[in-house]
Structure formats: C-alpha cells, structure tokens
XYZ file of C-alpha atoms in Angstrom:
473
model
C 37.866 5.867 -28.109
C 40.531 4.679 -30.749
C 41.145 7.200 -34.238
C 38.556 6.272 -36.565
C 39.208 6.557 -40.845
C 37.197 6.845 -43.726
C 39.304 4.543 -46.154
C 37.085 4.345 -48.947
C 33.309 4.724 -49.973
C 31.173 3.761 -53.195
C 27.954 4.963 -54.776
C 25.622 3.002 -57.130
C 24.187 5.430 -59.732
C 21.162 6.440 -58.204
C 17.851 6.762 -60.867
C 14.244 7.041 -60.527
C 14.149 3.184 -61.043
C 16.758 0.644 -61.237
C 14.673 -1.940 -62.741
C 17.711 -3.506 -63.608
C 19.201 -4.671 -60.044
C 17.755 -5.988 -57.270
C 18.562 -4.364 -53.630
C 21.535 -7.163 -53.239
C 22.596 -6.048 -56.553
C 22.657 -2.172 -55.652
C 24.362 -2.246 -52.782
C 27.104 -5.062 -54.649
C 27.880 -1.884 -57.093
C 28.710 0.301 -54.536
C 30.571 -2.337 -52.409
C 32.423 -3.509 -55.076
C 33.208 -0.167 -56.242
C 34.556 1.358 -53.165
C 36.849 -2.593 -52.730
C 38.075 -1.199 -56.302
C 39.606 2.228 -55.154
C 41.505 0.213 -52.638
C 42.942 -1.816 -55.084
C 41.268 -5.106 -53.254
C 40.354 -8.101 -55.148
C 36.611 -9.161 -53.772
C 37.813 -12.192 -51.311
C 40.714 -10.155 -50.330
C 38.303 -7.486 -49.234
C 36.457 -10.177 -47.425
C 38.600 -11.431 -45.731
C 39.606 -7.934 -44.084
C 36.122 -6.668 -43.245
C 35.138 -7.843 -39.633
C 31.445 -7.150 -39.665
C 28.901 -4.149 -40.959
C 26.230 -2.200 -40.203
C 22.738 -2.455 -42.670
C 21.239 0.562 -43.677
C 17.723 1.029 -44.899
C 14.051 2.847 -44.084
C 11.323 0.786 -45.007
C 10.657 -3.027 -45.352
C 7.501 -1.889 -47.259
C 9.458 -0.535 -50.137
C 11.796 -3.308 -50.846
C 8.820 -6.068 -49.982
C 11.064 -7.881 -47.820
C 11.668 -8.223 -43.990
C 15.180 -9.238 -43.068
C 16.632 -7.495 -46.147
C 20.061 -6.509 -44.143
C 21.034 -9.953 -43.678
C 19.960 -10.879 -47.110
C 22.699 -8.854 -47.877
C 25.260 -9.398 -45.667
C 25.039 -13.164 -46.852
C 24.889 -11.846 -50.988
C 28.121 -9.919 -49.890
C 29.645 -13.119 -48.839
C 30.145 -11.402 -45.341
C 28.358 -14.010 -43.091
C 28.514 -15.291 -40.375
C 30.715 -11.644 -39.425
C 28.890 -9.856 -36.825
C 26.041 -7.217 -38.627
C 22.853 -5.219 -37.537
C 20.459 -2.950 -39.100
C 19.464 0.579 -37.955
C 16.567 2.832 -38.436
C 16.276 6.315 -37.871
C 13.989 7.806 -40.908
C 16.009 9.924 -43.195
C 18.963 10.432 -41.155
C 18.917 6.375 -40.806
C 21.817 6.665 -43.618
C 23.758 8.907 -41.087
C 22.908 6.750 -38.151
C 24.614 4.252 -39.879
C 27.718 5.870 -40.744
C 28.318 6.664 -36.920
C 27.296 3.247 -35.875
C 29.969 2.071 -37.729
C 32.241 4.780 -36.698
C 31.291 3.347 -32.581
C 31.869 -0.265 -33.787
C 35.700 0.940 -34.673
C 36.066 3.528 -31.986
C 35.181 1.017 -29.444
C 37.861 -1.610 -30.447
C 35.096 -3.897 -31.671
C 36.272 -3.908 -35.137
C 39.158 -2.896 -37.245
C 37.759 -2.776 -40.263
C 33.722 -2.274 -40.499
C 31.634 -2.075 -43.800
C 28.784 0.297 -43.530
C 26.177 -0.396 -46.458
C 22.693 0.738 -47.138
C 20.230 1.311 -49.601
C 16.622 1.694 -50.448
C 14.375 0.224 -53.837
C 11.743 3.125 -53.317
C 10.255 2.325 -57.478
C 8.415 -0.859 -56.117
C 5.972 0.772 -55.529
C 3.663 3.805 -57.077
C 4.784 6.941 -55.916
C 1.152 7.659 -53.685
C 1.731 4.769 -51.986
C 5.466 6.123 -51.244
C 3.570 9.065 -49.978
C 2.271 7.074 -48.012
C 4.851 4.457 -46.321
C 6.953 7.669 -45.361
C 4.020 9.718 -44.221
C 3.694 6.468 -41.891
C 6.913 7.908 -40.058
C 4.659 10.275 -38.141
C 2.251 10.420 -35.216
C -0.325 7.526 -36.619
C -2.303 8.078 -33.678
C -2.714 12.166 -34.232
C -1.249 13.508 -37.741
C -1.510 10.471 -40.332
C -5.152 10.160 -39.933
C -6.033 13.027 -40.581
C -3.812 13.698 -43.507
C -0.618 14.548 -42.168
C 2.240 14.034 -45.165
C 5.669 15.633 -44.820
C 5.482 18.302 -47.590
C 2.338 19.870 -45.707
C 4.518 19.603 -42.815
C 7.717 21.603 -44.211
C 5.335 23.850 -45.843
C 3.579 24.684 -42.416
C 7.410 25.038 -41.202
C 8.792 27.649 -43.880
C 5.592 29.698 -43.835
C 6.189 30.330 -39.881
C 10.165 31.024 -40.859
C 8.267 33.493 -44.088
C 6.122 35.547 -41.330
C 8.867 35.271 -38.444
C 12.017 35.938 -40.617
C 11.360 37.163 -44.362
C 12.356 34.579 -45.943
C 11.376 34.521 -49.615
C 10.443 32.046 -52.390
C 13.097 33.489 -54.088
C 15.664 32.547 -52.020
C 14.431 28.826 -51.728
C 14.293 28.547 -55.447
C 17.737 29.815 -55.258
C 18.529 26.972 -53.228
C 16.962 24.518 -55.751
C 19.025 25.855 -58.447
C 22.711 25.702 -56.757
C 21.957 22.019 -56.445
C 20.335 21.099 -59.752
C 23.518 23.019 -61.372
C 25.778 21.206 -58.959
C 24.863 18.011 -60.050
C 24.954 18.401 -63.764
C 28.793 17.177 -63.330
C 27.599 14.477 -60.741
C 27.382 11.218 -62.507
C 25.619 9.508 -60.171
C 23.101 12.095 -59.531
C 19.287 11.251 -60.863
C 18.445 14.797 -61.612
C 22.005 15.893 -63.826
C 19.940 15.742 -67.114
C 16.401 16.895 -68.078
C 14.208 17.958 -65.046
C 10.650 17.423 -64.709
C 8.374 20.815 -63.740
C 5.346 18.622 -63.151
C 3.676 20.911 -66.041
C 4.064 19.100 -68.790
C 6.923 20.934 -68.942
C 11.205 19.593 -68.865
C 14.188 21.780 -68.732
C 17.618 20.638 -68.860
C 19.222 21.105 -65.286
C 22.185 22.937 -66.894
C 19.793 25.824 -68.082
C 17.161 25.661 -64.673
C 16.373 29.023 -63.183
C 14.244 30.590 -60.340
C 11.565 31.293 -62.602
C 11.557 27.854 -63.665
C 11.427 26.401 -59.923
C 8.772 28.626 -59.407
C 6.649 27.365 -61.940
C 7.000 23.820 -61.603
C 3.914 21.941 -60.203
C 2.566 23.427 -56.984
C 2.506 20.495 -54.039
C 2.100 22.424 -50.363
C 2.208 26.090 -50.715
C 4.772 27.647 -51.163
C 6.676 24.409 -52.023
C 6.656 23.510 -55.599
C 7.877 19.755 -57.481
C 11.152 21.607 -57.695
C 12.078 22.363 -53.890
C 11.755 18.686 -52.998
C 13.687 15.870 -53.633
C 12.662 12.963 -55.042
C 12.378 9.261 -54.428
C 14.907 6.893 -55.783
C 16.617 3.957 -56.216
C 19.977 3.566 -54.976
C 22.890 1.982 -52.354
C 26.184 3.736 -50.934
C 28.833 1.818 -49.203
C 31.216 2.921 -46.715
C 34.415 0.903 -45.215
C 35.646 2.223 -41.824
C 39.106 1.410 -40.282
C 41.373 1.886 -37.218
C 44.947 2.411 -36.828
C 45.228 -1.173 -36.703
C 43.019 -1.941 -39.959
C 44.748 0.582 -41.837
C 47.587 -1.732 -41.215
C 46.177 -4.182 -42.375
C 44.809 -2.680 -45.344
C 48.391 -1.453 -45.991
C 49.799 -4.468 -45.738
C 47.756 -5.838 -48.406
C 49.144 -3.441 -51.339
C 46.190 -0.819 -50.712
C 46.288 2.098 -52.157
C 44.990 5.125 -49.451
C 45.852 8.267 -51.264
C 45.323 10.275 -48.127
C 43.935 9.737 -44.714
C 40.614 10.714 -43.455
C 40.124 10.848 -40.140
C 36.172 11.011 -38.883
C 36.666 13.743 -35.768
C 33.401 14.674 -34.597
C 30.286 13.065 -34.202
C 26.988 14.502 -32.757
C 23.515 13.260 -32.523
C 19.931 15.138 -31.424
C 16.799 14.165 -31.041
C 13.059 15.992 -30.816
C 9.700 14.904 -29.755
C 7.710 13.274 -33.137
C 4.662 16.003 -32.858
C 5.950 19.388 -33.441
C 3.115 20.859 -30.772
C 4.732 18.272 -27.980
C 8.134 20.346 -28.125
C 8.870 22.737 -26.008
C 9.232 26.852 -26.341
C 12.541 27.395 -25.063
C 13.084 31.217 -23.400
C 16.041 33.287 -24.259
C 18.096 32.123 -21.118
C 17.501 28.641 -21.537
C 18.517 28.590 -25.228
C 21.711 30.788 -24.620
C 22.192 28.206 -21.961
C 21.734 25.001 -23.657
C 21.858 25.737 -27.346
C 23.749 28.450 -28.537
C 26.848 27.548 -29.888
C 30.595 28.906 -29.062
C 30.395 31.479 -32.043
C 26.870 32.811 -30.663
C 27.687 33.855 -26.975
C 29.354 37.040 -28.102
C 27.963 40.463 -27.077
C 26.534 41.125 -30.802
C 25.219 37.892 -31.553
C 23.480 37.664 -27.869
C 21.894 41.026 -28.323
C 20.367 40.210 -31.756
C 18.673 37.260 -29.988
C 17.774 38.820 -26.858
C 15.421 41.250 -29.147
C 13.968 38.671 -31.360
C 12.554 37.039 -28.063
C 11.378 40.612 -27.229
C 9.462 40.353 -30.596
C 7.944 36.850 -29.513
C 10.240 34.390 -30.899
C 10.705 30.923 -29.397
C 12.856 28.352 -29.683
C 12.410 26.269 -31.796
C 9.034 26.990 -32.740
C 8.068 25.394 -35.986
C 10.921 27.162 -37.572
C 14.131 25.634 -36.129
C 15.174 21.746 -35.436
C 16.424 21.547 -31.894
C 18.084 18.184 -32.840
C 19.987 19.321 -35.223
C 21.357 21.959 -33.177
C 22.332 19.970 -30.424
C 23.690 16.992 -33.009
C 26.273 19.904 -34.498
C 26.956 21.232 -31.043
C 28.085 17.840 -30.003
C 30.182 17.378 -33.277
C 31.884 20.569 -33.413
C 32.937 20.010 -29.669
C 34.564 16.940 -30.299
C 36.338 18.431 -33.760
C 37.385 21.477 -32.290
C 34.946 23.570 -34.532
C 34.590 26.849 -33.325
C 33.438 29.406 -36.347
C 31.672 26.763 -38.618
C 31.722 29.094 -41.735
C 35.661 29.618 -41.325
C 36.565 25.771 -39.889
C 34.381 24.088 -42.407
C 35.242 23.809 -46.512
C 32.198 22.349 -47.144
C 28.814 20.467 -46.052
C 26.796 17.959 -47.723
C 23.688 18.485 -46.249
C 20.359 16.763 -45.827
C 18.130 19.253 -48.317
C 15.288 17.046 -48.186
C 13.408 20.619 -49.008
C 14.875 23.875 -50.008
C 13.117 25.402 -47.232
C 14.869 23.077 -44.565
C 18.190 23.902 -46.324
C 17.739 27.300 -45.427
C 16.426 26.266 -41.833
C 19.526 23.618 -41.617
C 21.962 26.700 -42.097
C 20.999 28.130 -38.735
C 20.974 25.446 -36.880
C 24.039 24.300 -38.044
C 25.166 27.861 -36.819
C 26.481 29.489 -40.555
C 24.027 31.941 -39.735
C 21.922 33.818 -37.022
C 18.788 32.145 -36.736
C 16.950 33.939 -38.792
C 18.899 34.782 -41.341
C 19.368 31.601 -43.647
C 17.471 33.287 -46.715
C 20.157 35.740 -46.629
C 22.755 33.243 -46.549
C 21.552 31.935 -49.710
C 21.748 35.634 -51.161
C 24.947 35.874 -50.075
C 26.112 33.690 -52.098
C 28.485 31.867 -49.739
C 26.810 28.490 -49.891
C 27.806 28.640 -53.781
C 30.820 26.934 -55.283
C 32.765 30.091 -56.821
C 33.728 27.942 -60.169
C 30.151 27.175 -61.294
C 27.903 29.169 -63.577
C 24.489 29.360 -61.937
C 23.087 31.952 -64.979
C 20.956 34.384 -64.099
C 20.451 33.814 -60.616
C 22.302 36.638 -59.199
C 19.684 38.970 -61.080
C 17.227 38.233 -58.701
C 19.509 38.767 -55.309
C 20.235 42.185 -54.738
C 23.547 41.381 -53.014
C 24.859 40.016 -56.287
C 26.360 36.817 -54.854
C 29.406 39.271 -52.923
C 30.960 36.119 -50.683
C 30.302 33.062 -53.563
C 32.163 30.207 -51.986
C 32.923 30.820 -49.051
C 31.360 28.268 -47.711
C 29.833 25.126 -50.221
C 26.879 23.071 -49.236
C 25.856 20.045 -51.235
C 28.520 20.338 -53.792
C 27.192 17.210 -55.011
C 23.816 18.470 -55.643
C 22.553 17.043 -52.849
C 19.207 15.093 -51.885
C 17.351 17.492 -53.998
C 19.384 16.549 -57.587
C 21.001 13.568 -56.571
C 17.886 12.283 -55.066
C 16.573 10.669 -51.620
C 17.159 6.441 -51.021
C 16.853 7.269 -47.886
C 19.098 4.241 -46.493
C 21.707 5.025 -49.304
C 21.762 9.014 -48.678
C 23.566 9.483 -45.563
C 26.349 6.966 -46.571
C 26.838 8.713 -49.966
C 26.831 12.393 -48.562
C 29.795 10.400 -46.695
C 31.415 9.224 -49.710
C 30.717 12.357 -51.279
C 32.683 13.927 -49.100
C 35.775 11.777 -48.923
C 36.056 12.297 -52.239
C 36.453 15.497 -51.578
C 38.476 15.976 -48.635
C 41.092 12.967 -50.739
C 40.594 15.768 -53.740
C 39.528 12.605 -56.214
C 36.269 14.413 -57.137
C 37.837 14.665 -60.975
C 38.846 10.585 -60.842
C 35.756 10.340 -59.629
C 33.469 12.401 -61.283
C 35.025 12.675 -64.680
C 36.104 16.247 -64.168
C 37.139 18.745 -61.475
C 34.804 21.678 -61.712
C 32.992 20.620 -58.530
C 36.622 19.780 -56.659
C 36.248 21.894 -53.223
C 39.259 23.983 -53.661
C 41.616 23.135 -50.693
C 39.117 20.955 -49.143
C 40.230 20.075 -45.478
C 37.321 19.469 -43.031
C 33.701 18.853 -43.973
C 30.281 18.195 -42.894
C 27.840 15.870 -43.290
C 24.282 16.033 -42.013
C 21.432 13.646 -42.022
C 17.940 14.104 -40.755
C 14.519 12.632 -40.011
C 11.428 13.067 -39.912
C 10.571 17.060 -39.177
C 13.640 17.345 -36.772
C 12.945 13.977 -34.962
C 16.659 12.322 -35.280
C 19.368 14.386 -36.549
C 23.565 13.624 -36.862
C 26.149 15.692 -37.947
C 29.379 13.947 -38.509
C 32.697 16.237 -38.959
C 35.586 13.899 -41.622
C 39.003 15.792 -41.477
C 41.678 15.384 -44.158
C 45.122 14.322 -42.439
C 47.855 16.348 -43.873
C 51.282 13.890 -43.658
C-alpha cells in the first residue's frame, strides 16, 4: 500500500434546511471550497482529480435514485471513474477510507471523496421513519423499533451495569453545544431549541437545561441527540505522486497529512443475534494493547464475576475491533497519550460515553467518569457551571478533546456529509488552520499531531475509525 494524504477538505454550512441549494449545489460549496485552499482554479482542479467516491444514506430523502452520478457529472468530473457507498451513519466514514484504498492501491493519485445528504425534504416523522428503516424490517420496525428507543434501551443497561448518570450525559451535550458556538458551520452555534417552548442560546446551555428539554426515550431528552440536517463535506485524497502533481501546479499544502491507520468492524443488525463474549475470549480477541496489563485484566476479570458480558447492549463490538485495527496500523498504543484529539460520531450523548470505551480512553465501564474527568474537554473553553455538578471538578480538562467541533450533536447529522467533515474537521486541525478557518483560534487543538475520527451505524452495525497524522518536515 502506497502513503496516502489528506490535502485538503471543505464543508458546506450545514442548517436545518438549505432551501436555498439543491444536493448538486451543496456538495459544489464544499468542493469548491476545499479547490480554494489549494489555490486551484475549478478546471485546474479538474483536470487533476482522477475519479471519486459518492457519499450519501438515503435515496428517499433527496427523492432521487442515481444522485452520486448526478453529481459527479454537475462537478464536471465525468466520465472519471466514481461509485457510491452505503453504510448508515458511518457511510460518511466508509467513504473517506474508500477513497483512502482507491489511492493506497495505486488506482488513483488524486481521488475526490464527496457526500452529502438533503434530510429537510421531507417532515421530520417521516425522517423518523426512512432511518428507522435501517433496522431489522422483518423483527424491530414493525413493531416500533426507532433508534432513540434503541440507544435509550442501550444506556439504561450501561445506567444499571456501570452508574452512569444523566448528569454526565448532559455533560456531554454541553461540551459540544459550547464547542460549536465558534464553529461556523455548525447548525446548533446559536439559539437551541429545548422542545418546551423553550430556546437558550448555546453559549449560556447548562445541564439543567439539557435536562429539561423535551423528553423523547427515557432518559434521552431533545438535547442528547443530534439532529437532522442539510449539508455536504468534500474531501481530496493524494499520493506521493499526486502531491506532485498538485505541487507542480502552484498549490499551496501548508503541511502534510498523512492518513496512517484505518480500521473497520462490523456487528450483527439485531442486538439479541450478537454474541456474549466470556472473559477469555474478549481478552483474546478484543482487548486492546493498553488493556492486557495485570491491573486492567484484573478489573475485568471481576466485572465478569459480577455477570458482565461482552458486549451486551452496552458496548459496540465493531467499534472496538474498527480502532483495534487502526491503532495497529498507526502505531497507537495508549490512545489517551498518542491521540490529541477525536472527532467522534456522538449521534447520542449516551453513545459518546459508550464510544469512549470502546475506543479504549477508558475501562469499559467507566466512560461517565471520563466525562467527569474532564479530559474530553478543551482546557481554553468556558463551559460555566458545569463543573458544579462533577465532584471531580474537571482535574485533567484537556487532556484528551473529543468533538472539538461540536460534533454530530451541535454541528448536526447529514449523515453522508458527517464522516467526511469530522475528516475535514480534523485536518484543519492537525494543519493548525482552525483560526483561518473558523474565524478564530479558541477551538485550535493546542499542538495537534495525530487524531481520530470515528463514524458509526446503525446501533454498532458498521463502524471505522480512521487515524490522520500531521507530518512534521
């Protein structure tokens, strides 16, 4: 496999409606912007690109079969070799790495990935709907199987197994809301919706007020889910060889970004068809380098004493093995001390909190208290009064940033777009551009030099973690 980079990326601001633009037109502004930071006219850009990958969930939502080719023809990018993937909410991420195997492979130099999703067509039940379709139709859609009944069966298991508290998922929704007041492309940086009759400004949000917003699966309220939205993310991919050629055009690459581990995992769609993995067999197959010492393998040997399995309804199995596989092939050993950052898939704040264990920042088990920790914080933003209601007082703030950005749950969910712009998102980052980018600096990584991203489907179904890895010269 040939070095793969991350040359450039672009976002499309992402809203609750884009009324404005067509799905062609979305994914042009985020194409067009990330052909800008190169310093590429459009036909120059073009010309470079050998072919793409398409990006999106749903026909139903844009009304339109064929919509990938639709716009790889808009882009002016036929005939160049192009085809779309799928894979639920991690079909963003899916994308990103088939684009990273196109260049890897020799395929392609330079390869665009691109995706997006229109999710305003249509009214928000019938949303419900068209994504509670990505479930068992045969067993749980017909009998009223949605995916916020689903996470809220999952985080009331993780309540009773591990103690984890509203509190601490609330916490969760607040880091990200505050996050993304400084995002402008997020959908949720201004006034946020309780589902009350009540809006606060995101600036000024608080536990209390996530706990109060409108109740929609015990214990998970409007405000620990993200939202639906309208939106497109582009990423262009290049080898040695294209960034050459890229080079050779006048571009502009303020530092390189190298994409150094990729992982994928996969579960079984029904949650009752997986299987209860024993203490041997998960020390075997899934525990990762930093969990095989004597501590860590004692801790787990007595929560299986206590009746744990693995993974229950309280863990994701894919994305375990998805950042087993990454870190392997990045050289990732202690996540919490190789990693500056993750942007992670926080479709709920309750899988946040799940996502840290199996992502290994954390015992299993202890992802609330990661939150009260305060290391998934950034250090330089003022989160008010949160602290009051964490008894640790926030001791390790920093130490370890997830969804600087503000993630799915502020920036919101088009769930072809979302993978692709925790990926641009992060370049940003690792090429420390957040302020050109952003309009300020305050949510600049400090010393950003490896990150995360993490995309996910379904309850657990398909899961990749991707590791990008700044390139000191």
């Amino acid at each position: 496999m040939r070095p793969v980079y991350l040359v450039s990326g672009g976002v499309s601001k992402f809203a609750k409606a884009r009324k404005d633009a067509t799905f062609q037109v979305l994914v042009q502004e985020a194409f067009d912007y990330a052909l800008r930071d190169l310093g590429l006219e459009f036909r120059e850009g073009i010309d470079l690109i050998d072919g793409s990958v398409a990006s999106y969930f749903s026909d139903h939502f844009a009304r339109q079969l064929m919509a990938g080719i639709m716009i790889q023809d808009f882009l002016g990018l036929c005939a160049k070799p192009s085809h779309r993937v799928e894979g639920g909410g991690a079909t963003g991420g899916i994308c990103f790495q088939e684009a990273w195997k196109a260049v890897a492979s020799g395929y392609m130099d330079i390869c665009a990935a691109y995706g997006f999703e229109t999710m305003s067509r249509v009214l928000t039940w019938k949303g419900n709907e068209f994504i509670a379709l990505a479930s068992d139709t045969n067993f749980d859609f017909p009998v009223g199987g949605f995916y916020s009944g689903y996470y809220a069966m999952m985080v009331t298991r993780h309540m009773k197994e591990f103690g984890t508290t509203v509190e601490q998922m609330a916490g969760v929704s607040v880091k990200n809301h505050r996050n993304a007041v400084l995002n402008p492309y997020a959908q949720h940086a201004g006034l946020v919706d309780l589902g009350n009759g009540e809006k606060v400004e995101a600036k000024n949000l608080n536990v209390a007020d996530v706990r109060r917003s409108a109740m929609v699966a015990w214990p998970l309220t409007r405000l620990d889910i993200c939202t639906m939205s309208d939106g497109a993310a582009v990423c262009l991919l290049a080898s040695e060889k294209g960034l050459e050629k890229l080079l050779a055009k006048g571009c502009k690459i303020d530092s390189l970004v190298r994409v150094s581990g990729v992982g994928r995992g996969t579960d079984a769609m029904r949650m009752a068809d997986r299987p209860h993995l024993d203490y041997d067999s998960f020390m075997r197959d899934c525990a990762l380098e930093s969990e095989v010492g004597i501590i860590d393998a004692q801790r787990y040997r007595r929560l299986w004493t206590k009746g744990f399995r693995y993974p229950g309804v309280h863990s994701f199995r894919a994305g375990r093995q998805a950042a087993k596989q990454a870190y392997e092939m990045a050289g990732v050993r202690y996540p919490v001390s190789d990693l500056s950052f993750i942007e992670l898939h926080d479709a709920y704040t309750s899988s946040e909190i799940q996502t840290y264990e199996d992502l290994g920042l954390c015992r299993y088990g202890e992802g609330g208290k990661f939150v009260e920790s305060g290391a998934p914080f950034l250090a330089q933003v003022d989160y008010g009064d949160i602290e009051n209601h964490f008894t640790s007082l926030l001791p390790r703030k920093g130490i370890l940033p997830v969804n600087p950005s503000g993630g799915l749950i502020a920036c919101g969910h088009p769930v072809g777009a979302t993978g692709l712009m925790q990926a641009v998102f992060a370049l940003w980052q690792l090429q420390k551009n957040i302020g050109r980018h952003f309009g300020n600096e305050i949510l600049q990584v400090p010393k950003a030099r490896r990150g995360a991203i993490h995309s996910h489907a379904g309850t657990g179904t398909y899961v990749t973690v991707t590791i990008l890895e700044r390139e000191e010269k």
